[in-house]
Amino acid sequence: MPSIFIILLVLIANGIFIRCDCPSIHHCVKSNSDDNSCTAVKNGLKTDESTMALVPYDANKDILAIFNKPERVFHFVGKEIKIPQDWNNLGVAAVVWDAAIVLSEYLEAGNVHLEGKRVLELGAGSGLVGIVATLLGAQTILTDQEKAIPYLTKVATDNLPQDLEGRFEVRALDWQGSLESYRDTFDVILGADIIYIEDTFPDLLRTIEHLSNEDTFVYISCRIRYTRDSNFLKMFSDVYELKKVHVDKQRDITIYKGRKKTK
């Protein structure tokens, strides 16, 4: 059974917790409106007070079943891709998120020309997007934090044919660290579910700016969970022309396309 910390992290990331704003009540009934207010129920009476209501994990509802699977199997570009999941040890980096699946589908549908292009994936995690990009003909670098590199390397190596061995690379990239080892810019930058920690937003934007030029296309696949997520898109649009290019309503995932503004 995953630790309670991991359960809380994933529930928060997927919007399963209900957030309101008030003290000491017994229940909080979230309205269907767009604001964050709620109707509180205290001693059988409704009140306009607001609160933070946490929905406890119920194993019987299988909310996290998909993350508990030791392996997930996908089919892209005529290949079977097996992704082992290990969130007890690596957390969010070692599970496959919907944003990665939707972006992979978008790439496979031919919406981005990847043949022969230099592509970098940010926060690659399980590596699904980078693997699909490589299968579609890209020269790909999959990046993540140092601790995730052994896992990411194994997943990519196990899923990509030997004849593509020279077409992909796995490298550590810490957005908050030095970018000196990345001297080149890329044709395409990909990122799936990378805008959920507000403290990293300035460094993420700095990293994307460093890795791109005016001809680079940036694709960000995400679920907008909170106002802060939209704040990153506003920051990004100050530097990049930003366009919404795909919406998957069923999975609540949006793909944005960006290109540096010309000076």
PDB file of N, CA and C in Angstrom, residues 3 5-6 9-10 67 84-97 125-126 147-148 151 196:
ATOM      1  N   SER A   3       2.427   4.946   0.677  1.00  0.00           N
ATOM      2  CA  SER A   3       2.415   5.761   1.879  1.00  0.00           C
ATOM      3  C   SER A   3       1.328   6.820   1.762  1.00  0.00           C
ATOM      4  N   PHE A   5       1.596   9.888   2.318  1.00  0.00           N
ATOM      5  CA  PHE A   5       2.131  11.080   1.646  1.00  0.00           C
ATOM      6  C   PHE A   5       1.943  10.988   0.144  1.00  0.00           C
ATOM      7  N   ILE A   6       2.254   9.813  -0.424  1.00  0.00           N
ATOM      8  CA  ILE A   6       2.115   9.651  -1.864  1.00  0.00           C
ATOM      9  C   ILE A   6       0.657   9.720  -2.271  1.00  0.00           C
ATOM     10  N   LEU A   9      -0.371  13.311  -2.319  1.00  0.00           N
ATOM     11  CA  LEU A   9       0.244  14.007  -3.449  1.00  0.00           C
ATOM     12  C   LEU A   9      -0.514  13.764  -4.738  1.00  0.00           C
ATOM     13  N   VAL A  10      -0.853  12.505  -4.994  1.00  0.00           N
ATOM     14  CA  VAL A  10      -1.528  12.185  -6.243  1.00  0.00           C
ATOM     15  C   VAL A  10      -2.960  12.686  -6.249  1.00  0.00           C
ATOM     16  N   PHE A  67      -2.310   3.781 -10.726  1.00  0.00           N
ATOM     17  CA  PHE A  67      -0.945   4.101 -10.321  1.00  0.00           C
ATOM     18  C   PHE A  67      -0.289   2.957  -9.555  1.00  0.00           C
ATOM     19  N   PRO A  84       7.105   0.299 -16.752  1.00  0.00           N
ATOM     20  CA  PRO A  84       6.996  -0.108 -15.346  1.00  0.00           C
ATOM     21  C   PRO A  84       6.715   1.120 -14.484  1.00  0.00           C
ATOM     22  N   GLN A  85       5.893   0.962 -13.466  1.00  0.00           N
ATOM     23  CA  GLN A  85       5.583   2.073 -12.562  1.00  0.00           C
ATOM     24  C   GLN A  85       6.141   1.776 -11.170  1.00  0.00           C
ATOM     25  N   ASP A  86       6.766   2.796 -10.575  1.00  0.00           N
ATOM     26  CA  ASP A  86       7.423   2.592  -9.282  1.00  0.00           C
ATOM     27  C   ASP A  86       7.278   3.846  -8.429  1.00  0.00           C
ATOM     28  N   TRP A  87       6.040   4.228  -8.159  1.00  0.00           N
ATOM     29  CA  TRP A  87       5.845   5.489  -7.457  1.00  0.00           C
ATOM     30  C   TRP A  87       6.179   5.407  -5.978  1.00  0.00           C
ATOM     31  N   ASN A  88       6.284   4.210  -5.402  1.00  0.00           N
ATOM     32  CA  ASN A  88       6.701   4.120  -4.003  1.00  0.00           C
ATOM     33  C   ASN A  88       8.127   4.609  -3.815  1.00  0.00           C
ATOM     34  N   ASN A  89       8.963   4.438  -4.843  1.00  0.00           N
ATOM     35  CA  ASN A  89      10.359   4.854  -4.750  1.00  0.00           C
ATOM     36  C   ASN A  89      10.643   6.178  -5.444  1.00  0.00           C
ATOM     37  N   LEU A  90       9.979   6.426  -6.578  1.00  0.00           N
ATOM     38  CA  LEU A  90      10.275   7.624  -7.361  1.00  0.00           C
ATOM     39  C   LEU A  90       9.115   8.604  -7.437  1.00  0.00           C
ATOM     40  N   GLY A  91       7.991   8.246  -6.839  1.00  0.00           N
ATOM     41  CA  GLY A  91       6.864   9.171  -6.820  1.00  0.00           C
ATOM     42  C   GLY A  91       6.310   9.462  -8.208  1.00  0.00           C
ATOM     43  N   VAL A  92       5.966  10.735  -8.431  1.00  0.00           N
ATOM     44  CA  VAL A  92       5.283  11.129  -9.663  1.00  0.00           C
ATOM     45  C   VAL A  92       6.119  10.912 -10.918  1.00  0.00           C
ATOM     46  N   ALA A  93       7.428  10.760 -10.762  1.00  0.00           N
ATOM     47  CA  ALA A  93       8.296  10.564 -11.927  1.00  0.00           C
ATOM     48  C   ALA A  93       8.141   9.181 -12.538  1.00  0.00           C
ATOM     49  N   ALA A  94       7.597   8.239 -11.797  1.00  0.00           N
ATOM     50  CA  ALA A  94       7.574   6.853 -12.270  1.00  0.00           C
ATOM     51  C   ALA A  94       6.169   6.303 -12.455  1.00  0.00           C
ATOM     52  N   VAL A  95       5.241   7.183 -12.828  1.00  0.00           N
ATOM     53  CA  VAL A  95       3.911   6.747 -13.234  1.00  0.00           C
ATOM     54  C   VAL A  95       3.571   7.456 -14.539  1.00  0.00           C
ATOM     55  N   VAL A  96       2.625   6.898 -15.280  1.00  0.00           N
ATOM     56  CA  VAL A  96       2.241   7.490 -16.564  1.00  0.00           C
ATOM     57  C   VAL A  96       1.003   8.353 -16.363  1.00  0.00           C
ATOM     58  N   TRP A  97       1.139   9.634 -16.637  1.00  0.00           N
ATOM     59  CA  TRP A  97       0.049  10.580 -16.458  1.00  0.00           C
ATOM     60  C   TRP A  97      -0.731  10.757 -17.758  1.00  0.00           C
ATOM     61  N   GLY A 125       9.904  11.878 -16.909  1.00  0.00           N
ATOM     62  CA  GLY A 125       9.247  10.897 -16.037  1.00  0.00           C
ATOM     63  C   GLY A 125       9.375   9.488 -16.564  1.00  0.00           C
ATOM     64  N   SER A 126       8.260   8.905 -16.972  1.00  0.00           N
ATOM     65  CA  SER A 126       8.257   7.528 -17.472  1.00  0.00           C
ATOM     66  C   SER A 126       8.803   7.429 -18.896  1.00  0.00           C
ATOM     67  N   LYS A 147      17.960  11.778  -9.961  1.00  0.00           N
ATOM     68  CA  LYS A 147      17.510  10.560  -9.280  1.00  0.00           C
ATOM     69  C   LYS A 147      16.627   9.684 -10.165  1.00  0.00           C
ATOM     70  N   ALA A 148      16.021  10.270 -11.181  1.00  0.00           N
ATOM     71  CA  ALA A 148      15.129   9.507 -12.054  1.00  0.00           C
ATOM     72  C   ALA A 148      15.833   8.933 -13.277  1.00  0.00           C
ATOM     73  N   TYR A 151      16.063   4.929 -13.846  1.00  0.00           N
ATOM     74  CA  TYR A 151      14.740   4.409 -14.222  1.00  0.00           C
ATOM     75  C   TYR A 151      14.398   4.809 -15.651  1.00  0.00           C
ATOM     76  N   TYR A 196       2.924  22.005 -12.352  1.00  0.00           N
ATOM     77  CA  TYR A 196       2.093  21.843 -11.158  1.00  0.00           C
ATOM     78  C   TYR A 196       2.767  22.308  -9.870  1.00  0.00           C
TER      79      TYR A 196
END
